[in-house]
Short mmCIF file of C-alpha atoms in Angstrom, two decimals:
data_model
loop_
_atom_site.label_atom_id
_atom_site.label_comp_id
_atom_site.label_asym_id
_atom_site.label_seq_id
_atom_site.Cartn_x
_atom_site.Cartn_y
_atom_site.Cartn_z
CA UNK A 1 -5.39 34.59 -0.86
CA UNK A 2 -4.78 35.10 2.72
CA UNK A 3 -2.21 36.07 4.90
CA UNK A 4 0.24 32.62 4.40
CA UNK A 5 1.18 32.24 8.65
CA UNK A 6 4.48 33.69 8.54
CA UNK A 7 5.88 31.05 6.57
CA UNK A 8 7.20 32.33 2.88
CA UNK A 9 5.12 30.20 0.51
CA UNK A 10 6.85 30.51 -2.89
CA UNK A 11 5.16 27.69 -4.79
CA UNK A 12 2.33 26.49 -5.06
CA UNK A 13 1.51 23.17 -4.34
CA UNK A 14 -1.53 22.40 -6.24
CA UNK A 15 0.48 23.29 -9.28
CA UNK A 16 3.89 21.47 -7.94
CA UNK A 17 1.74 18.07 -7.99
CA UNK A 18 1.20 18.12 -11.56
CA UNK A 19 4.94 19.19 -13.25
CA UNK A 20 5.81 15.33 -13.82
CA UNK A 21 9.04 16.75 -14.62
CA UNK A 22 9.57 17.39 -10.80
CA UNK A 23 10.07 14.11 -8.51
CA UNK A 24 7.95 14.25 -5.54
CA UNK A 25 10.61 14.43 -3.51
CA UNK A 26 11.51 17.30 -5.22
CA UNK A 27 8.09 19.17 -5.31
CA UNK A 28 7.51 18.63 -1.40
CA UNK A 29 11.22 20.19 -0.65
CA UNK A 30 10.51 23.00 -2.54
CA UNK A 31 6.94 23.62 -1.24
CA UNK A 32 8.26 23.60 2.37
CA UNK A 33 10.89 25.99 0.61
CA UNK A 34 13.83 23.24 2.08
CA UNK A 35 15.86 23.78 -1.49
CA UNK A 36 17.92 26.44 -1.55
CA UNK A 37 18.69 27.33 -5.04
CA UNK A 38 15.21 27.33 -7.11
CA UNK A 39 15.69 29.96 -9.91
CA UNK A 40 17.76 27.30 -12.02
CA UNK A 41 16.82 23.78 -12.69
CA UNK A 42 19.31 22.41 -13.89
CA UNK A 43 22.01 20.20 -12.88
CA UNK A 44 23.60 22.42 -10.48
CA UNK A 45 21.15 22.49 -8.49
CA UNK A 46 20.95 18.40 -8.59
CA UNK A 47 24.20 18.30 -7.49
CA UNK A 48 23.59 20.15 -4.69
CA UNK A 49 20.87 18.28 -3.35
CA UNK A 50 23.16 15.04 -3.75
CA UNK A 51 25.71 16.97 -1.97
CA UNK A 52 23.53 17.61 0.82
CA UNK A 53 22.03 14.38 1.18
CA UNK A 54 25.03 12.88 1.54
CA UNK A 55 25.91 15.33 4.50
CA UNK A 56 22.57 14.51 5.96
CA UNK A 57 22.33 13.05 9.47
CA UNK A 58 21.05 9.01 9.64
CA UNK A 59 17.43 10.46 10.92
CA UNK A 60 16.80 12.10 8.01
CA UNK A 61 18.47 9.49 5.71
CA UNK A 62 16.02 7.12 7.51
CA UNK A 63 12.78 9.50 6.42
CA UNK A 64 14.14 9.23 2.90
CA UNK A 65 14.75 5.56 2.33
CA UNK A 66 10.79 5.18 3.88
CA UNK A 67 9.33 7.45 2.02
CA UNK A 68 11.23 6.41 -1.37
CA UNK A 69 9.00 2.86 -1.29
CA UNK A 70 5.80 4.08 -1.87
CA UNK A 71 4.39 0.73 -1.55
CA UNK A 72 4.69 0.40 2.30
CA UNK A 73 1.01 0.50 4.05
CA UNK A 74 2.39 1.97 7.30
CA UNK A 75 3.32 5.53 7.06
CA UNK A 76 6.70 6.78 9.07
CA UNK A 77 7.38 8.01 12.33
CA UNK A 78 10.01 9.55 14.40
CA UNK A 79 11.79 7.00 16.91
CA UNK A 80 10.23 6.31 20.36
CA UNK A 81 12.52 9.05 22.36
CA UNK A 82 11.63 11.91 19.56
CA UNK A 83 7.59 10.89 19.84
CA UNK A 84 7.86 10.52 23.59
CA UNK A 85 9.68 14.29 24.00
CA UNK A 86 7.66 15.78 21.36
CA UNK A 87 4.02 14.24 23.62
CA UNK A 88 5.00 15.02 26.54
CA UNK A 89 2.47 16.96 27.12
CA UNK A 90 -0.51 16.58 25.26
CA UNK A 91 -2.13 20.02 25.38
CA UNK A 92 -1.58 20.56 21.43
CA UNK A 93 -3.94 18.01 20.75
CA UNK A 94 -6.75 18.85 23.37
CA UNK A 95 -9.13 20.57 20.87
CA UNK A 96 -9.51 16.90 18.78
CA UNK A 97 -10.64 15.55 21.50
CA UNK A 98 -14.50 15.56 23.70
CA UNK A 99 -15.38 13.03 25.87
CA UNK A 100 -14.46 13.11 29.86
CA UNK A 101 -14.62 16.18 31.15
CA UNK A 102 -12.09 15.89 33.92
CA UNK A 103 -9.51 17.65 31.65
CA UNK A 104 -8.05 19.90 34.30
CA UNK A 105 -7.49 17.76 37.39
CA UNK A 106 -5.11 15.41 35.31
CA UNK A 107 -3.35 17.55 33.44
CA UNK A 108 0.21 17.65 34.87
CA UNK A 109 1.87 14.38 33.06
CA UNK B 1 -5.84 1.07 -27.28
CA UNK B 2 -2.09 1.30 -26.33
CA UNK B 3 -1.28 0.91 -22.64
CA UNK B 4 -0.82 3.69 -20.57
CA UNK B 5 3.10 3.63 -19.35
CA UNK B 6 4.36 3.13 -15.58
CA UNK B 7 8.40 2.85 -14.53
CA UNK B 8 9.27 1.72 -12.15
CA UNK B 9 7.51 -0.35 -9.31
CA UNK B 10 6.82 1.49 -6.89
CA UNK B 11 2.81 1.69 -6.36
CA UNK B 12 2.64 -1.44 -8.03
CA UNK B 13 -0.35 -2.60 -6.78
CA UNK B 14 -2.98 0.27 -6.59
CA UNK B 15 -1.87 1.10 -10.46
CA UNK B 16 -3.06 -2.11 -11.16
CA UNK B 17 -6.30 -1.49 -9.81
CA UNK B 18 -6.57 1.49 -11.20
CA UNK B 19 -6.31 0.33 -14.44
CA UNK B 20 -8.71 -2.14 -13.50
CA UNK B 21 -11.64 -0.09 -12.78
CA UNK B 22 -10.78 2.41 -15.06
CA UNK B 23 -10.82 -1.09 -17.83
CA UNK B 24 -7.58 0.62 -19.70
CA UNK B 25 -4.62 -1.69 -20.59
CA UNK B 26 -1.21 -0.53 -18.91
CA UNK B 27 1.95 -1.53 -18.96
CA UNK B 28 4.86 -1.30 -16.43
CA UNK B 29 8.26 -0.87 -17.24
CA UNK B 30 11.59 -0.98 -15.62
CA UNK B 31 10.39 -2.90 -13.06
CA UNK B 32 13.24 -3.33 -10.18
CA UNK B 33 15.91 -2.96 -13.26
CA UNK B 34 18.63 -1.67 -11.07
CA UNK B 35 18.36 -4.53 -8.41
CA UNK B 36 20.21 -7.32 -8.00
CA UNK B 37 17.94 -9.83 -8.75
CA UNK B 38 15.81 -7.54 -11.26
CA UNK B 39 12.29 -7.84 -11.98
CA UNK B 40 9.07 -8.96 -9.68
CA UNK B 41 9.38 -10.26 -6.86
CA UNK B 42 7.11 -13.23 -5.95
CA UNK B 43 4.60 -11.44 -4.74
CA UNK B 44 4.21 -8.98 -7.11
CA UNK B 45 3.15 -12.38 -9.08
CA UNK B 46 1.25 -13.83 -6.53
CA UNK B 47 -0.95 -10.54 -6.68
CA UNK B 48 -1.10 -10.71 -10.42
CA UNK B 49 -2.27 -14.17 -9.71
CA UNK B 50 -5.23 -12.98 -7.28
CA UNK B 51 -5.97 -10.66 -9.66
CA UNK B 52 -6.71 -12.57 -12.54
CA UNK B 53 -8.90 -15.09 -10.11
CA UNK B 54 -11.02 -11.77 -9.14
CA UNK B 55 -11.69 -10.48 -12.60
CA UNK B 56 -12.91 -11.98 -15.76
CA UNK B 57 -11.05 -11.66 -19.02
CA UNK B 58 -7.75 -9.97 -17.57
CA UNK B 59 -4.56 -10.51 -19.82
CA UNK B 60 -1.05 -10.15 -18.40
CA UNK B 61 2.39 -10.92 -20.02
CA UNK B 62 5.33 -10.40 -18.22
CA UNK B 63 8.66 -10.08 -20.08
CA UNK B 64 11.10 -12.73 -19.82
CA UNK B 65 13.65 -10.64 -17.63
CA UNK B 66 10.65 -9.85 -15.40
CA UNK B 67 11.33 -5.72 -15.65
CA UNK B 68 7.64 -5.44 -17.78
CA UNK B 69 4.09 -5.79 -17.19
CA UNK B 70 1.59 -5.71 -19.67
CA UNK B 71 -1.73 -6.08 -18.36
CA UNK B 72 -5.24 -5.52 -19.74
CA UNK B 73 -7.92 -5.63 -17.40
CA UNK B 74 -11.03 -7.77 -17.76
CA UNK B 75 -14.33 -7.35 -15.86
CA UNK B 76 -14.73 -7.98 -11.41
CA UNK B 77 -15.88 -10.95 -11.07
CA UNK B 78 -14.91 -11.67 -7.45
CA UNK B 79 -16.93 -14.97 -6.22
CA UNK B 80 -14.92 -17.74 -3.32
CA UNK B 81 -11.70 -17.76 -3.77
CA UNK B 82 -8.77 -19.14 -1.39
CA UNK B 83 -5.19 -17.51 -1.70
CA UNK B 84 -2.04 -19.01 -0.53
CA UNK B 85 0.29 -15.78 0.01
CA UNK B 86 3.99 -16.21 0.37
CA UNK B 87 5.69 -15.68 3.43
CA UNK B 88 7.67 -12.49 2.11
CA UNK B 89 4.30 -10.82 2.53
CA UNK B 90 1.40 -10.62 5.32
CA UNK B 91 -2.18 -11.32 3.88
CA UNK B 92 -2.63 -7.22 4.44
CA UNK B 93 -0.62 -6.64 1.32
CA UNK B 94 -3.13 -8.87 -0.63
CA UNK B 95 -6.42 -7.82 1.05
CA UNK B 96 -5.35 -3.76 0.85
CA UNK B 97 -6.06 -3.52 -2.58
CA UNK B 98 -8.99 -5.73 -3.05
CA UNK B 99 -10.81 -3.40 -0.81
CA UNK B 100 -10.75 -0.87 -4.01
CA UNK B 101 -12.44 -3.70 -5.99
CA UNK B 102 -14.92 -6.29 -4.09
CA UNK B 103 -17.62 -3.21 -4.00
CA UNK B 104 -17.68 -2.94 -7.72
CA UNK B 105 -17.80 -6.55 -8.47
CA UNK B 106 -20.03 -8.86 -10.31
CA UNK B 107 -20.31 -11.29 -7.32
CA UNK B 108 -19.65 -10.62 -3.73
CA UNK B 109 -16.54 -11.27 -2.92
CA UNK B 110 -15.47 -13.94 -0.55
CA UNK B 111 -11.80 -14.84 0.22
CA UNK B 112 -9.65 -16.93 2.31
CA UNK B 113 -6.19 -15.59 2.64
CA UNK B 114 -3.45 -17.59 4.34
CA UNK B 115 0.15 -17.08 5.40
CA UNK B 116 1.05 -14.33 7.83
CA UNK B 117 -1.32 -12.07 9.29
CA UNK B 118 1.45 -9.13 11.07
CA UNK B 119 4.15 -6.99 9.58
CA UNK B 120 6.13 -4.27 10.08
CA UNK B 121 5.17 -2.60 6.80
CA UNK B 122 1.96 -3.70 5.73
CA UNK B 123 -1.46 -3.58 7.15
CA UNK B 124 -2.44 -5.98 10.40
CA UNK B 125 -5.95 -7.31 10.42
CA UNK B 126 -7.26 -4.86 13.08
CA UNK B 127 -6.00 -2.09 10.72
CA UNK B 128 -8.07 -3.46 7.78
CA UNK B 129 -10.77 -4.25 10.02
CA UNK B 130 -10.87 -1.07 12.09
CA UNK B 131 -8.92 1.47 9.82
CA UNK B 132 -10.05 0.57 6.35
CA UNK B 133 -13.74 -0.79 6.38
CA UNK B 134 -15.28 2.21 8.72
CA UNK B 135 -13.98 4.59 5.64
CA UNK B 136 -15.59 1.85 3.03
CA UNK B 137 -19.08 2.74 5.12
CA UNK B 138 -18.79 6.51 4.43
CA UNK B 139 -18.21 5.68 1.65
CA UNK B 140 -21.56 3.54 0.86
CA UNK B 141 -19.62 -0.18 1.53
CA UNK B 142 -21.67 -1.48 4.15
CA UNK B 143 -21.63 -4.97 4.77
CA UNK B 144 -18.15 -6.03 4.53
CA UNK B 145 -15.85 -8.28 6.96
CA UNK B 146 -13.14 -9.79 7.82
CA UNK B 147 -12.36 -12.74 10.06
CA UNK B 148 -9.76 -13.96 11.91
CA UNK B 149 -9.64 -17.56 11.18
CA UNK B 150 -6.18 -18.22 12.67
CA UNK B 151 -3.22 -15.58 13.33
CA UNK B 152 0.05 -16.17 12.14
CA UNK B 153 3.40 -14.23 13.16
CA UNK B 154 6.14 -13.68 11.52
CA UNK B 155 8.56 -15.10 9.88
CA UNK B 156 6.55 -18.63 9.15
CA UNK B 157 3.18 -17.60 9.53
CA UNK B 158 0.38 -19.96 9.59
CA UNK B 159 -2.79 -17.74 9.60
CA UNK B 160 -5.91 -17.48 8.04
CA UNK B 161 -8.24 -14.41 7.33
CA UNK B 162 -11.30 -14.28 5.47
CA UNK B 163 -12.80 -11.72 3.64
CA UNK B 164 -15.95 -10.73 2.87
CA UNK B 165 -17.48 -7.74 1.05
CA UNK B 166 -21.48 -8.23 0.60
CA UNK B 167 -22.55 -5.02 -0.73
CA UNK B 168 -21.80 -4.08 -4.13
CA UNK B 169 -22.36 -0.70 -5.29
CA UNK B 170 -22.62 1.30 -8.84
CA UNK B 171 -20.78 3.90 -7.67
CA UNK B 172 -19.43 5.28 -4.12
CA UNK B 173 -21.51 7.74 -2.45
CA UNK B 174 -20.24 11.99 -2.72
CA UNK B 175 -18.28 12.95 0.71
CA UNK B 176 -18.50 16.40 1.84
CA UNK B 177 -16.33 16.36 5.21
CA UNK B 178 -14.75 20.11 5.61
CA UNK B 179 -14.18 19.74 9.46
CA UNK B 180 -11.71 18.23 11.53
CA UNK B 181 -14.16 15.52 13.34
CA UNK B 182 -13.80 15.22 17.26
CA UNK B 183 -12.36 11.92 18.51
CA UNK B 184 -14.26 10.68 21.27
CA UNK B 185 -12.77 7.55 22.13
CA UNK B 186 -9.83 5.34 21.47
CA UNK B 187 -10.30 1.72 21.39
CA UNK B 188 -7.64 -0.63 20.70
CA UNK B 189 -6.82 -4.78 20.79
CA UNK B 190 -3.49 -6.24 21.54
CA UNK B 191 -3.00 -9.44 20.13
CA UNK B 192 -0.50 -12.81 21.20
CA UNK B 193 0.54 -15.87 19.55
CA UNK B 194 2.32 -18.88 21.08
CA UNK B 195 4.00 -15.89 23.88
CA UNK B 196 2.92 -15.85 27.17
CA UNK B 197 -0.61 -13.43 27.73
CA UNK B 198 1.52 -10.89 30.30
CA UNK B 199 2.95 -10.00 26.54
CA UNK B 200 -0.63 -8.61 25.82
CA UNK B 201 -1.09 -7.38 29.45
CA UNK B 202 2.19 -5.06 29.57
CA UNK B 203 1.80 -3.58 26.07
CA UNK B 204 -2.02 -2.69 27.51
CA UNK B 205 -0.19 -0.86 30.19
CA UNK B 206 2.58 0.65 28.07
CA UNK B 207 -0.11 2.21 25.68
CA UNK B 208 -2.25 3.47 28.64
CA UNK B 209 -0.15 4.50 30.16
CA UNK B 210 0.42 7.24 27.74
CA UNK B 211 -3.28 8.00 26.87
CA UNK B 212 -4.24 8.38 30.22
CA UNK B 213 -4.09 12.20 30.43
CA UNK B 214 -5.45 12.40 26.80
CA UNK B 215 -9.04 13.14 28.61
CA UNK B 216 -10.84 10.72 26.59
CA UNK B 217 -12.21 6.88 26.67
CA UNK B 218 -9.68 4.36 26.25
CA UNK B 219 -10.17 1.05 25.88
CA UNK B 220 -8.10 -1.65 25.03
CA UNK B 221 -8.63 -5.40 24.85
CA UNK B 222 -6.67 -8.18 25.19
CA UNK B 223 -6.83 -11.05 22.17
CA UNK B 224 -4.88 -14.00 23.30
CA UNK B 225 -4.51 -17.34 20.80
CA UNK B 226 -3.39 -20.28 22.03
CA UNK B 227 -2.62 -23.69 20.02
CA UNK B 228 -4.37 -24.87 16.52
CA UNK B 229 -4.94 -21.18 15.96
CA UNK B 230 -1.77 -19.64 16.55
CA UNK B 231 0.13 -20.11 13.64
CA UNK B 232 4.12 -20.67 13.30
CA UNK B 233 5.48 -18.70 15.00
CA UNK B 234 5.32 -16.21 18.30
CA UNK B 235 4.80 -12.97 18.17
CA UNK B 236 2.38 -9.94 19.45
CA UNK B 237 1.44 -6.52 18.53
CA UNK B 238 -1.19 -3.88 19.25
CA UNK B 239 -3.31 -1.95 16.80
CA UNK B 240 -4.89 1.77 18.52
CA UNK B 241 -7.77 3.48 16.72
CA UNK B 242 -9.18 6.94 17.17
CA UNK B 243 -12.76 6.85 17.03
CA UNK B 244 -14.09 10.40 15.16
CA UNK B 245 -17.30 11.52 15.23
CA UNK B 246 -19.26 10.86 12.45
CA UNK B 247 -17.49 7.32 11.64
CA UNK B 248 -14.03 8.51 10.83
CA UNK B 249 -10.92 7.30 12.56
CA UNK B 250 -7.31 7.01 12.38
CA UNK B 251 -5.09 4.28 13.94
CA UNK B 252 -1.52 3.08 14.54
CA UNK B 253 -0.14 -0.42 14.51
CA UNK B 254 2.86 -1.75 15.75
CA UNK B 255 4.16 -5.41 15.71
CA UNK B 256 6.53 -6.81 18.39
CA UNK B 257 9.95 -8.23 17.68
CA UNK B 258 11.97 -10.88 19.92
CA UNK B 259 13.92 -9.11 22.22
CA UNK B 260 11.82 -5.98 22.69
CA UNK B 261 10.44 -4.63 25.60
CA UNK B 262 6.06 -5.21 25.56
CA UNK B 263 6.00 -1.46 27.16
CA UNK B 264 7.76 -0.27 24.95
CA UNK B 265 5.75 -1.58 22.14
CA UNK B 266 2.47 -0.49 23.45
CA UNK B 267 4.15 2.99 24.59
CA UNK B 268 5.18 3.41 20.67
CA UNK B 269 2.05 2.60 19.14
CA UNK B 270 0.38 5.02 21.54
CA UNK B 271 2.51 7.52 20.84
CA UNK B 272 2.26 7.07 16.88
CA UNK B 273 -1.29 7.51 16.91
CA UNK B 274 -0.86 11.25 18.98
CA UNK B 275 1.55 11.48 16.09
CA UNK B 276 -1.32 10.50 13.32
CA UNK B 277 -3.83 12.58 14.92
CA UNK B 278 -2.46 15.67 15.18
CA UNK B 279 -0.81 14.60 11.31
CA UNK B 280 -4.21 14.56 10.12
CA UNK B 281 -7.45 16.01 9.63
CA UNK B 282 -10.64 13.77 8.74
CA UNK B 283 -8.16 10.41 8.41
CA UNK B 284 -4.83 9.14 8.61
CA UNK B 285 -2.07 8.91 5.78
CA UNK B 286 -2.59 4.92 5.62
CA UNK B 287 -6.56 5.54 4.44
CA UNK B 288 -5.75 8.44 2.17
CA UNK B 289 -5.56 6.72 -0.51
CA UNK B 290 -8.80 4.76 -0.99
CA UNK B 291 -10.63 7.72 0.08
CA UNK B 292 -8.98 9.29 -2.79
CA UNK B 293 -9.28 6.78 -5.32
CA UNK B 294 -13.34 6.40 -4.28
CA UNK B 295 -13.53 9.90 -4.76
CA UNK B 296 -12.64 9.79 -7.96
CA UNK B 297 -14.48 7.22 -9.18
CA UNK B 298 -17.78 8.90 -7.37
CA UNK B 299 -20.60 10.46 -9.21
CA UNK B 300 -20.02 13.39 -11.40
CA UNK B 301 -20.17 15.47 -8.74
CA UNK B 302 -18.07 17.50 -6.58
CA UNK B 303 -16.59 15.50 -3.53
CA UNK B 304 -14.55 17.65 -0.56
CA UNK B 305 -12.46 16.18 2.07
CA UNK B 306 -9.99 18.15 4.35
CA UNK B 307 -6.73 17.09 4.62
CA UNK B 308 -4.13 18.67 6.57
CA UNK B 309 -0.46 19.76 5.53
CA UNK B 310 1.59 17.29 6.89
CA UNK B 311 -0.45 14.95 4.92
CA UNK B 312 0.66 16.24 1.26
CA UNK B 313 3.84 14.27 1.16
CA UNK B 314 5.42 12.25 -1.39
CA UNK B 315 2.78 9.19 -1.87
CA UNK B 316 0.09 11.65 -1.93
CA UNK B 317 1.59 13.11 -4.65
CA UNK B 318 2.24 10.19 -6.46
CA UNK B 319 -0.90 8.84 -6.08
CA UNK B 320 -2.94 12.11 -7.72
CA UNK B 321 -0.21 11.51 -10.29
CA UNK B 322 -1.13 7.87 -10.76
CA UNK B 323 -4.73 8.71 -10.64
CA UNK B 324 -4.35 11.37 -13.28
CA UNK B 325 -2.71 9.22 -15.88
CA UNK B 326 -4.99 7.06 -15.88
CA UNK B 327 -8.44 8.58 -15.07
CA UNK B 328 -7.16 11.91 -16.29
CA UNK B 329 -8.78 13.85 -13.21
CA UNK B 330 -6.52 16.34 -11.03
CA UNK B 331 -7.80 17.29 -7.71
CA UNK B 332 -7.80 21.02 -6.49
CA UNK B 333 -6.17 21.96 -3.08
CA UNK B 334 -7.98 24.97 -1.31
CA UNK B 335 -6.69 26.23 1.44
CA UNK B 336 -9.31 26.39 4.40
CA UNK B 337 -11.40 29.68 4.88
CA UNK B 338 -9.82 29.81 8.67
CA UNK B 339 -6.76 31.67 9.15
CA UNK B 340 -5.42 29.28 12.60
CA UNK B 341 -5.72 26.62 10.67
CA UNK B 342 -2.84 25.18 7.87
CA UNK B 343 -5.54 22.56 6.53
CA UNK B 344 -6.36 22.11 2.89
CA UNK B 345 -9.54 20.51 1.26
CA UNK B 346 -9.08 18.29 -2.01
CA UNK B 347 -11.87 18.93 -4.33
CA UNK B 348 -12.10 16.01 -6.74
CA UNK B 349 -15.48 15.67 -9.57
CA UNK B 350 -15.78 12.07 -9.82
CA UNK B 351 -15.65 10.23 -13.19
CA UNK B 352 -19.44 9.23 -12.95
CA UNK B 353 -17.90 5.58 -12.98
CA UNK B 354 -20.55 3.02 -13.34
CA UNK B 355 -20.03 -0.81 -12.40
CA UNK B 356 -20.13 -1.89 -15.82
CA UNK B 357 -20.13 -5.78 -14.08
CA UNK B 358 -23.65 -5.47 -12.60
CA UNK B 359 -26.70 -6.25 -14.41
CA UNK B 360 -28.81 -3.96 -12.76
CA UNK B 361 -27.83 0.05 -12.93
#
């Protein structure tokens, strides 16, 4: 495999999909390596995700009360201000797109 | 053959249709058992119901606390139908699914949906039209439509849609797409009932004016309905789509509520497509899903599509799991032979799934 980015990938995810035992919820916090105490499953660790989510701020409460009805069509986004900051400018995303080729004169937003 | 076992019901409807074209009996348990008022809701019955007109031969018992589902799938039949969905619903919730079906039906489809055609949570017409059908095409589904008979907003509704899927298919065609494709323009409608048109006009403005520096076509039209046509109730909304090359595209919808600022609307939805796009690789989160499932039932062959890592989240997941229980096919992840790139391609052989309804192979 090669070099991972930087980030510390301790799981794999093609496995993670498949342990039933492990809610989704579960197996995409521990892929991005957001749990903190992995070596023990057991109820411990449980309650210290319960602990935490309780601490959580209302965004990310938000996120999970979208996310747990998987039968919504519309996926979730950030509010308006968080979108608007985060596109400010809109260099990231220059490289998806071709078309008009006055890129550089409009540039500044 | 005993039924394969759900809880819960959450992905209520695609499990059904996966147990319909896979023809295996399942049965859903624990079905809203912790709510207040436990059990379906009506429309979780008024899908059953469309279901059972589409096919031939279906069986379903539901328990008498409403928590189970037994249901044993009989053969597509499709054919005319008209569907009266309740108002807790938009008709998007109802024709969703029955995209996964009408190709691999007996008869062509052709159905009249009415009741309300926006939501917050479930797909507009444009995003069926637009989002959904274009990834049908790759995938072999040519000739399918859907027209806006009347609109109708939220909360009382009043519209009409009708949809129609002529070609019907043995089995979806193999994708290979292992690039990100280039988007090359964005086109877009905003829609009014019974509000004034400036509604339409300002959330035009709104959205363009965030797109403007995205150095690409952008083109948005206005869809105004007046009268007869309009349904209930006002309302207005704008659905963007990102047009890839080769036929892929992603989009964003968003539906306005009274009180909000039109701008603002049209500012959002621009801004949630940026989001989707740089979210995802050959399509958007929202069409994941039946790409996925048409995969699967492809050929027996070896079908690749990238996806990128924001798009692995929990429905994903859920979804291979659904699709594993009951076709009993896992998909591979690969990461991407490009070390800038955080991408991964799903590598799925399909179940060499014929449309056992047609006469002809």
């Amino acid at each position: 495999l090669k070099a991972l980015n930087g980030d510390r990938r301790r799981w794999d995810i093609a496995k993670l999909i498949y342990m039933n035992n492990i809610s989704p919820n579960d197996c995409i916090k521990r892929w991005k390596g957001e749990d903190v105490d992995e070596d023990h499953e057991s109820e411990i660790e449980e309650e210290e995700e319960d602990f935490f989510q309780k601490r959580n701020g209302t965004a990310s409460n938000e996120k999970d009360a979208h996310e747990g009805d998987l039968e919504t069509f519309k996926p979730y986004f950030e509010t308006l201000d968080r979108l608007m900051q985060k596109w400010k400018k809109t260099d990231l995303l220059k490289d998806r797109f071709i078309g008009k080729p006055a890129f550089s004169n409009e540039d500044d937003a | 053959m005993a039924p394969l076992v759900f809880q819960g019901s959450e992905n209520f409807r695609l499990r059904l249709i996966l147990a319909t074209l896979a023809g295996k009996p399942i049965r859903i348990e624990n079905i809203r058992s912790n709510a207040l008022d436990p059990g379906l809701k009506d429309y979780h019955v008024s899908f059953l119901r469309l279901l059972e007109a589409v096919t031939n031969g279906s069986k379903m018992e539901i328990s008498y606390t409403g928590t189970t589902v037994i249901y044993t799938p009989g053969i597509i039949i499709g054919g005319s139908h008209s569907h009266k969905c309740p108002n807790s619903k938009p008709v998007g919730y109802f024709v969703e699914p029955l995209l996964y079906l009408a190709p691999f039906s007996k008869k062509k489809f052709s159905i009249v949906f009415k009741g309300i055609t926006a939501s917050h949570n479930d797909a507009g017409i444009e995003a069926i039209k637009w989002g959904m059908m274009p990834i049908m095409e790759k995938f072999g589904v040519r000739e399918c439509a859907l027209h806006t008979l009347k609109r109708g907003s939220p909360p009382n509704g009043g519209g009409e849609v009708h949809l129609i899927v002529d070609t019907l298919l043995a089995q979806p065609i193999t994708i290979h797409e292992l690039e990100r494709p280039k988007i090359m323009a964005i086109k877009g409608v905003s829609y009014s009932t019974r509000v004034s048109p400036s509604m339409v006009n300002r959330t035009i403005d709104g959205a363009r004016k965030v797109l403007r520096n995205i150095g690409c076509e952008v083109d948005i039209t206005a869809d105004v309905w007046r009268g007869e046509n309009s349904g209930n109730s006002p309302g207005w909304g704008i659905t963007l789509v990102s047009q890839g090359q080769r036929g892929w595209c992603t989009f964003s919808e968003v539906i306005g509520d009274a009180g909000e600022v039109p701008e603002e609307i049209g500012m959002k939805a621009a801004y949630s497509l940026l989001e989707e796009i740089s979210n995802s690789a050959v399509l958007g989160r929202p069409q994941l899903p039946l790409a996925i499932v048409f995969m699967v039932i492809g050929k027996e062959d070896i079908g690749r599509l990238r996806i990128s890592r924001a798009q692995i989240d929990e429905r994903f997941i859920q979804l291979l799991r659904d699709i594993k229980t009951v076709f009993g096919i896992e998909a591979f992840l690969k990461d991407v032979d490009d070390p800038d790139s955080d991408d991964f391609i799903v590598t799925i052989k399909g179940v060499g799934f014929t449309n056992t309804s047609k006469k002809i192979a």
